[in-house]
Structure formats: C-alpha cells, structure tokens
Tab-separated table of C-alpha atoms and ligand atoms in Angstrom:
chain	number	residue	atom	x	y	z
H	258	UNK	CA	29.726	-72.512	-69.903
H	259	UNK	CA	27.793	-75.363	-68.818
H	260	UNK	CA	28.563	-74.503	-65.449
H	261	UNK	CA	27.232	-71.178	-65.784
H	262	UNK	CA	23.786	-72.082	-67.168
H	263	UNK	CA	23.164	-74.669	-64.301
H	264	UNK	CA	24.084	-71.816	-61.438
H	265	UNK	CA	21.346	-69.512	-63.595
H	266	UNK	CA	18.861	-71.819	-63.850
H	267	UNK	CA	19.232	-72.820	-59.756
H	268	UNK	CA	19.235	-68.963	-59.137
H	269	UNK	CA	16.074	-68.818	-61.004
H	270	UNK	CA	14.067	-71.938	-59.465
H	271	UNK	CA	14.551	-70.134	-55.846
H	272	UNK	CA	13.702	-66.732	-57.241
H	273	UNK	CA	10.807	-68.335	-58.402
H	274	UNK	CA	9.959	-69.821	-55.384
H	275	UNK	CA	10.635	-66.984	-53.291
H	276	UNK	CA	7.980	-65.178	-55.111
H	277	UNK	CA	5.452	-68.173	-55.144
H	278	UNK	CA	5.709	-68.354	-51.557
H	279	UNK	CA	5.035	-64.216	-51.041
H	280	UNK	CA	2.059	-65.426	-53.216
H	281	UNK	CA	0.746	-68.609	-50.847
H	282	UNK	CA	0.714	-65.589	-47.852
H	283	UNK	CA	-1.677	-63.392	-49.316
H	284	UNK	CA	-3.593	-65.807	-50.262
H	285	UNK	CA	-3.463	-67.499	-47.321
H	286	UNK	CA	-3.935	-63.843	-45.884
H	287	UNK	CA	-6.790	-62.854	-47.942
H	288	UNK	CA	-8.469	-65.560	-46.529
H	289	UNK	CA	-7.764	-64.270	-42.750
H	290	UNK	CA	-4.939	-67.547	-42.528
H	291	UNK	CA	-2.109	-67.828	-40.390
H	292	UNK	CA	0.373	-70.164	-41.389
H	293	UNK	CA	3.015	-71.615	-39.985
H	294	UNK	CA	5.661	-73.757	-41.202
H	295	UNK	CA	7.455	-76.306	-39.239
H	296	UNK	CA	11.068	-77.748	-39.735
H	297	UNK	CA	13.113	-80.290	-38.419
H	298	UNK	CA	15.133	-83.743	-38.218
H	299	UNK	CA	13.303	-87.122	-38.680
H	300	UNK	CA	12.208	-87.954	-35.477
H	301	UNK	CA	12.884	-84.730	-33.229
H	302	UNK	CA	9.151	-83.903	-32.641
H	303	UNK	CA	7.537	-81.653	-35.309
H	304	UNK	CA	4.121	-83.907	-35.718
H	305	UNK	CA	3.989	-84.444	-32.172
H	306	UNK	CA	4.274	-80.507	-31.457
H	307	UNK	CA	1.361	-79.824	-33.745
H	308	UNK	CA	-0.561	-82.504	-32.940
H	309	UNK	CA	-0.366	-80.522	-29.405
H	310	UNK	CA	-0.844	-76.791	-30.545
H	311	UNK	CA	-4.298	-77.968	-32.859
H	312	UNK	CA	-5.728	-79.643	-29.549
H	313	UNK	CA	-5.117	-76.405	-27.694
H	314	UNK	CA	-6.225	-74.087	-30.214
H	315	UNK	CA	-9.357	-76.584	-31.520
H	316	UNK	CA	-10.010	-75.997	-27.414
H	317	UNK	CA	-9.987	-72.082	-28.104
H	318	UNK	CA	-12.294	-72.718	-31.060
H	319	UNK	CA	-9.527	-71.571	-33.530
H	320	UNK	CA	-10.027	-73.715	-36.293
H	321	UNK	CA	-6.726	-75.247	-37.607
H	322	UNK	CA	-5.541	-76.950	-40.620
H	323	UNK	CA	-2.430	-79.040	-41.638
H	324	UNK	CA	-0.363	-79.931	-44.572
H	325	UNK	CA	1.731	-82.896	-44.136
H	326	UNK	CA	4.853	-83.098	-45.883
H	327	UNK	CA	6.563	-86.355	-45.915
H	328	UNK	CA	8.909	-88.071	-48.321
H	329	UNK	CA	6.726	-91.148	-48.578
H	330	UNK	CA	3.699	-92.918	-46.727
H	331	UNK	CA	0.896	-91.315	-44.569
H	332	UNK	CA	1.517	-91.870	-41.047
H	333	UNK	CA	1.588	-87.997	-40.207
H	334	UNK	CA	-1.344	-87.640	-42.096
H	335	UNK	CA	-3.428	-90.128	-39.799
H	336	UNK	CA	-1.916	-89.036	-37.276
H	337	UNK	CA	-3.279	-85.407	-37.597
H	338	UNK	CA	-6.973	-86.658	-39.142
H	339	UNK	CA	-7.402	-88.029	-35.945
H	340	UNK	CA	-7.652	-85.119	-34.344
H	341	UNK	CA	-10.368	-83.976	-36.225
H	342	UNK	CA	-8.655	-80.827	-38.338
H	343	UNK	CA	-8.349	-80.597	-42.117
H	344	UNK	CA	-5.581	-82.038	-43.354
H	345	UNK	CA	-3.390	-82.512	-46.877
H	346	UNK	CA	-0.978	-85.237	-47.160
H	347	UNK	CA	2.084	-84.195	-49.722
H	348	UNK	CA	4.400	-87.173	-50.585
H	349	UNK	CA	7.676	-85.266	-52.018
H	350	UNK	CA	9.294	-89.019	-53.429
H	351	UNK	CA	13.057	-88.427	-54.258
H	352	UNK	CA	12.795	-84.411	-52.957
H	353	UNK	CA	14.347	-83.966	-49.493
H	354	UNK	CA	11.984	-80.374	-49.131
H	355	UNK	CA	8.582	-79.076	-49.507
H	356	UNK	CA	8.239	-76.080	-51.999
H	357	UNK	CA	6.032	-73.334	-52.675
H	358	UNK	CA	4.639	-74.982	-55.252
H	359	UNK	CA	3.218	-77.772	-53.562
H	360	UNK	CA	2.090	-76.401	-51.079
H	361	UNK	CA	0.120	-73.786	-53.535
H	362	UNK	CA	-1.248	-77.003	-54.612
H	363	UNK	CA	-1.857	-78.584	-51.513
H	364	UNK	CA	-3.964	-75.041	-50.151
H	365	UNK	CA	-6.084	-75.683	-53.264
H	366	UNK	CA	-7.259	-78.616	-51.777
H	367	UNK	CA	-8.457	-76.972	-48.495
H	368	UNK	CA	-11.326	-74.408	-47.838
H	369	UNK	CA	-9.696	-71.212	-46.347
H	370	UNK	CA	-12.366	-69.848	-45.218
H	371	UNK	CA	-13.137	-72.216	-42.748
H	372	UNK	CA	-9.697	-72.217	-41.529
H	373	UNK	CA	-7.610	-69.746	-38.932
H	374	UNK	CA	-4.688	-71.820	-38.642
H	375	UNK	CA	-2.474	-73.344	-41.155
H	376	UNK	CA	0.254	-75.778	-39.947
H	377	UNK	CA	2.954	-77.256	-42.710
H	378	UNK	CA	5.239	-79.940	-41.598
H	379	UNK	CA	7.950	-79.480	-44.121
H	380	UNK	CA	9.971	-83.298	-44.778
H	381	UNK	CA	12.026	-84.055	-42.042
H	382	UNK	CA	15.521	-82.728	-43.062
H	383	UNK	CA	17.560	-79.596	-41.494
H	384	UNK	CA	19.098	-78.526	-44.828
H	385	UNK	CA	16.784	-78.424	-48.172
H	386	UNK	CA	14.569	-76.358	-46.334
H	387	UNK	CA	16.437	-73.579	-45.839
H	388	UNK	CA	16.642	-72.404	-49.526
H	389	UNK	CA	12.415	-72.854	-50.054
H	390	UNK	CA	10.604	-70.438	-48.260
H	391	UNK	CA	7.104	-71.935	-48.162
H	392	UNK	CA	4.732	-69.028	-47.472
H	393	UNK	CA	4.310	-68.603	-43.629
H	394	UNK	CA	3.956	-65.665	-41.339
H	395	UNK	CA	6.555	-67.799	-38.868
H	396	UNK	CA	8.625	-70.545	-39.823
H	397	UNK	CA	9.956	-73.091	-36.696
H	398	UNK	CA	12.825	-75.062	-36.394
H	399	UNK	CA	12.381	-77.608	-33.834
H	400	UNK	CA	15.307	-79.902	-32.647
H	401	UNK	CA	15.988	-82.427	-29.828
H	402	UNK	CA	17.719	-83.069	-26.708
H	403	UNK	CA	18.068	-86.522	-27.844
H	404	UNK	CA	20.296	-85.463	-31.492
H	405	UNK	CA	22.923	-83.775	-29.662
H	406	UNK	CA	24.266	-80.458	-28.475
H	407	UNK	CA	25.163	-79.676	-31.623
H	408	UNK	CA	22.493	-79.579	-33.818
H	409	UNK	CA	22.164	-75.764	-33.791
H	410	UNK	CA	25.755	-74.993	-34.626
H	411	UNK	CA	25.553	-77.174	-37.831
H	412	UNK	CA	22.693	-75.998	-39.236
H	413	UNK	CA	23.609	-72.074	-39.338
H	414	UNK	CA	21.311	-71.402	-42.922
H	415	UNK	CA	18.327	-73.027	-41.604
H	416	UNK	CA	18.613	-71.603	-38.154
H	417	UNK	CA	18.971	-67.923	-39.733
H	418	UNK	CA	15.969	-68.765	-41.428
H	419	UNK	CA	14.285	-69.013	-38.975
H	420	UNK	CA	12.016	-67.257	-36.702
H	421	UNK	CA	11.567	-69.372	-33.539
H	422	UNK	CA	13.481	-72.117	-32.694
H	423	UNK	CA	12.137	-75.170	-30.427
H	424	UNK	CA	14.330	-77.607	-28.439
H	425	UNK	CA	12.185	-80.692	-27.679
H	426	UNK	CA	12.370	-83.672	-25.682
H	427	UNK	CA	13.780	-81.730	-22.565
H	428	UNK	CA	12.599	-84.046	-20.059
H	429	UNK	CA	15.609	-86.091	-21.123
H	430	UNK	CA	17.994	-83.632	-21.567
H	431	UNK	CA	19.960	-85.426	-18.323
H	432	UNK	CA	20.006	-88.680	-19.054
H	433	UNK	CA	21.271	-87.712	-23.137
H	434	UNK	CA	23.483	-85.636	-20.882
H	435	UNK	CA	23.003	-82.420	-23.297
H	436	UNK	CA	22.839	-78.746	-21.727
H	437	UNK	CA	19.718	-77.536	-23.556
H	438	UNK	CA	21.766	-73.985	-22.458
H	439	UNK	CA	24.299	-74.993	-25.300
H	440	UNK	CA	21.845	-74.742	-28.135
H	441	UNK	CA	20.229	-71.558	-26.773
H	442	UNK	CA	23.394	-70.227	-26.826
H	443	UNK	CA	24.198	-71.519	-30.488
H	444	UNK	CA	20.851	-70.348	-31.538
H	445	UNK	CA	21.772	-67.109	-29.940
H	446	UNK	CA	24.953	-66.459	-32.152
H	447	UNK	CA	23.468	-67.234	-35.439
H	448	UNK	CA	20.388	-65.199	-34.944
H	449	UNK	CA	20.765	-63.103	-31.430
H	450	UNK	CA	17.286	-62.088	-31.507
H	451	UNK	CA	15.246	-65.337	-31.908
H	452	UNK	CA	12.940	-66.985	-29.522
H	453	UNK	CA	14.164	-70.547	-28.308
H	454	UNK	CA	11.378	-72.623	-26.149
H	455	UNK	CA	12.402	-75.550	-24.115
H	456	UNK	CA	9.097	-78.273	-24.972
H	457	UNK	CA	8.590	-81.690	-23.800
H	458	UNK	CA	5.988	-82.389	-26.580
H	459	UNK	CA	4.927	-85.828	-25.118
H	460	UNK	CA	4.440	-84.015	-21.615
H	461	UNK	CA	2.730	-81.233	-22.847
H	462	UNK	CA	5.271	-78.864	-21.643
H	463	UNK	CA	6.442	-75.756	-22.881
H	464	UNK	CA	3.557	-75.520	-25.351
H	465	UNK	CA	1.952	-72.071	-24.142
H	466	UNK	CA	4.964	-70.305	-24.653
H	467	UNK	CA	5.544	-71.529	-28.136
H	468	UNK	CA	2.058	-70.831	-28.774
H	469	UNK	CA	2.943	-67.124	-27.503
H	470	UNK	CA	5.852	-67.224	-29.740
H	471	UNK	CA	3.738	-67.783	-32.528
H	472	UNK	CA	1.635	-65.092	-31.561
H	473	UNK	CA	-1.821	-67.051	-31.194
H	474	UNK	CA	-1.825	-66.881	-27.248
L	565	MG	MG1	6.443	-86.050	-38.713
C-alpha cells in the first residue's frame, strides 16, 4: 500500500511539472521569448556552447538571456555575466535536475521584455533531466568526443527527449579515438529524425549550424 502511494505521488510531481513547464512557454511566449534548454554531462561543453551562441547572436543584436543551473557554486554564472547578457544563477543543492519550478522562479527574476533569447543550462547530469521538462521551444543534449562512443546508446530517455543533439569536442575525436559517426548513428536509432551537429565549442566550429538547428539563423 505504501508502495502504491509513493508511485502516485511521483506520478503526480511530473504531471505537475509537465504542466508548469507548458506554463513557463507561454509566458516566456507572451513575452516574444525563445527558450532553449541545454543538457548534458559535467564537463562535455554546455556553458562553453552558450557562451558561443550569446556572442553570435549579441553580434546580430538578438538580445539573450541565461539561467544557470548548477548543483552548487557560481562559476557558470560569471562565466556568462561576463559576456554582458542577463543572467540567473540557480543552485539545485542535493537535486541532480532543474525543474519547472525553478526556473518559473528564476524567469521572475528577469525582464522579458527586454529579452529574445532564453538559454537554461540544466545541472550537468544525462538522467534527472529527462523526466522535467523545463519549458523550452527546443531542448539540446550536448555530449563529447572525449566521454566515449557510447554516451548516446546509454542515455536512450534523455536522448528521446530531445530535439537536437550536439557532439562536442570533435577536434579530438582522433586522438580519444571515437568515430563521432557512432553516436550519430546511436542518436539516429533512438530518435531517427533528430538533428546531430558535430561542434568544437573552443574552436568555434560547428556553431552556425546549431544555431540553424535552433532555428535563430
Ligand atoms: Mg556548465
């Protein structure tokens, strides 16, 4: 019986977040916001990558904004103030995930209406994630050469959640001696219609094209 009340009460937390997100995009919507949502392992990329797509878009004139997501501290945070764009540092403590919840919270803090862009970085994790939709128009998994060929293939529930999926680091796909082919091809079998871009994120590389991806070329 026990049992049964804590799968209920799990059911309803996502159900509740589910709808809390739906909320987040029309507000973020109503405000003329795109968001996107960024996932990935510690250390693959992810502040890096936006770091890169705010200093091209700032260079359009599209004003962006960021929420950082991190378990603890506020080195992402600095990181992404320096660059001049609005930005919301969310410490999650024990929680492995962002929610919608937070980052209802974390919008409050921000004027929309100066805003065109909306970056989260979700906690650096390939799992939690996947059951907390956040409220984003696209959400991106990014992963590296450097973690392996396999980091597609073990992570089918975040991968199907997915809309675009981003394979960093390429430059040294040789010398980690990983076929960046093998986790287009993984991607490919979870989810046979999703976009995978090849970035070197420190080079600069591959950026347009996710930025086409995204639908703000
Ligand atoms: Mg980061």
């Amino acid at each position: 019986m026990h049992m049964v009340c804590d799968v209920e009460l799990g059911a309803d937390i996502l159900a509740a977040n589910k709808k809390l997100a739906e909320r987040n995009l029309q507000h973020l919507h109503s405000h003329d916001v795109k968001c996107f949502d960024v996932q990935g392992a510690i250390g693959s990329g992810k502040t890096l990558i936006i770091e890169g797509l705010v200093e091209i878009l700032k260079a359009r004139g599209t004003r962006c904004g960021v929420i950082a997501g991190d378990v603890a501290g506020d080195d992402d945070y600095r990181r992404f103030n320096a660059h001049g764009v609005p930005v919301i540092n969310v410490n999650t403590g024990k929680e492995c995930h962002l929610d919608a919840h937070l980052v209802d919270h974390a919008m409050e803090k921000l004027n929309l209406d100066e805003l065109d862009v909306l970056f989260i970085e979700n906690v650096g994790n390939l799992v939690c994630p996947a059951d907390f939709p956040l409220g984003s128009d696209k959400r991106m998994t990014v992963v590296s050469v450097t973690e392996g060929d396999d980091m597609v293939r073990k992570h089918p529930v975040l991968m199907g959640t997915s809309d675009i999926i981003v394979v960093n680091k390429i430059g040294l796909a040789e010398a980690m001696e990983v076929d960046p082919e093998v986790l287009r091809r993984d991607a490919g079998a979870i989810n046979p219609h999703i976009p995978v871009v090849f970035t070197d994120a420190r080079a600069g590389q591959g950026l347009d094209i996710l930025l086409e991806k995204l639908g703000l070329a």
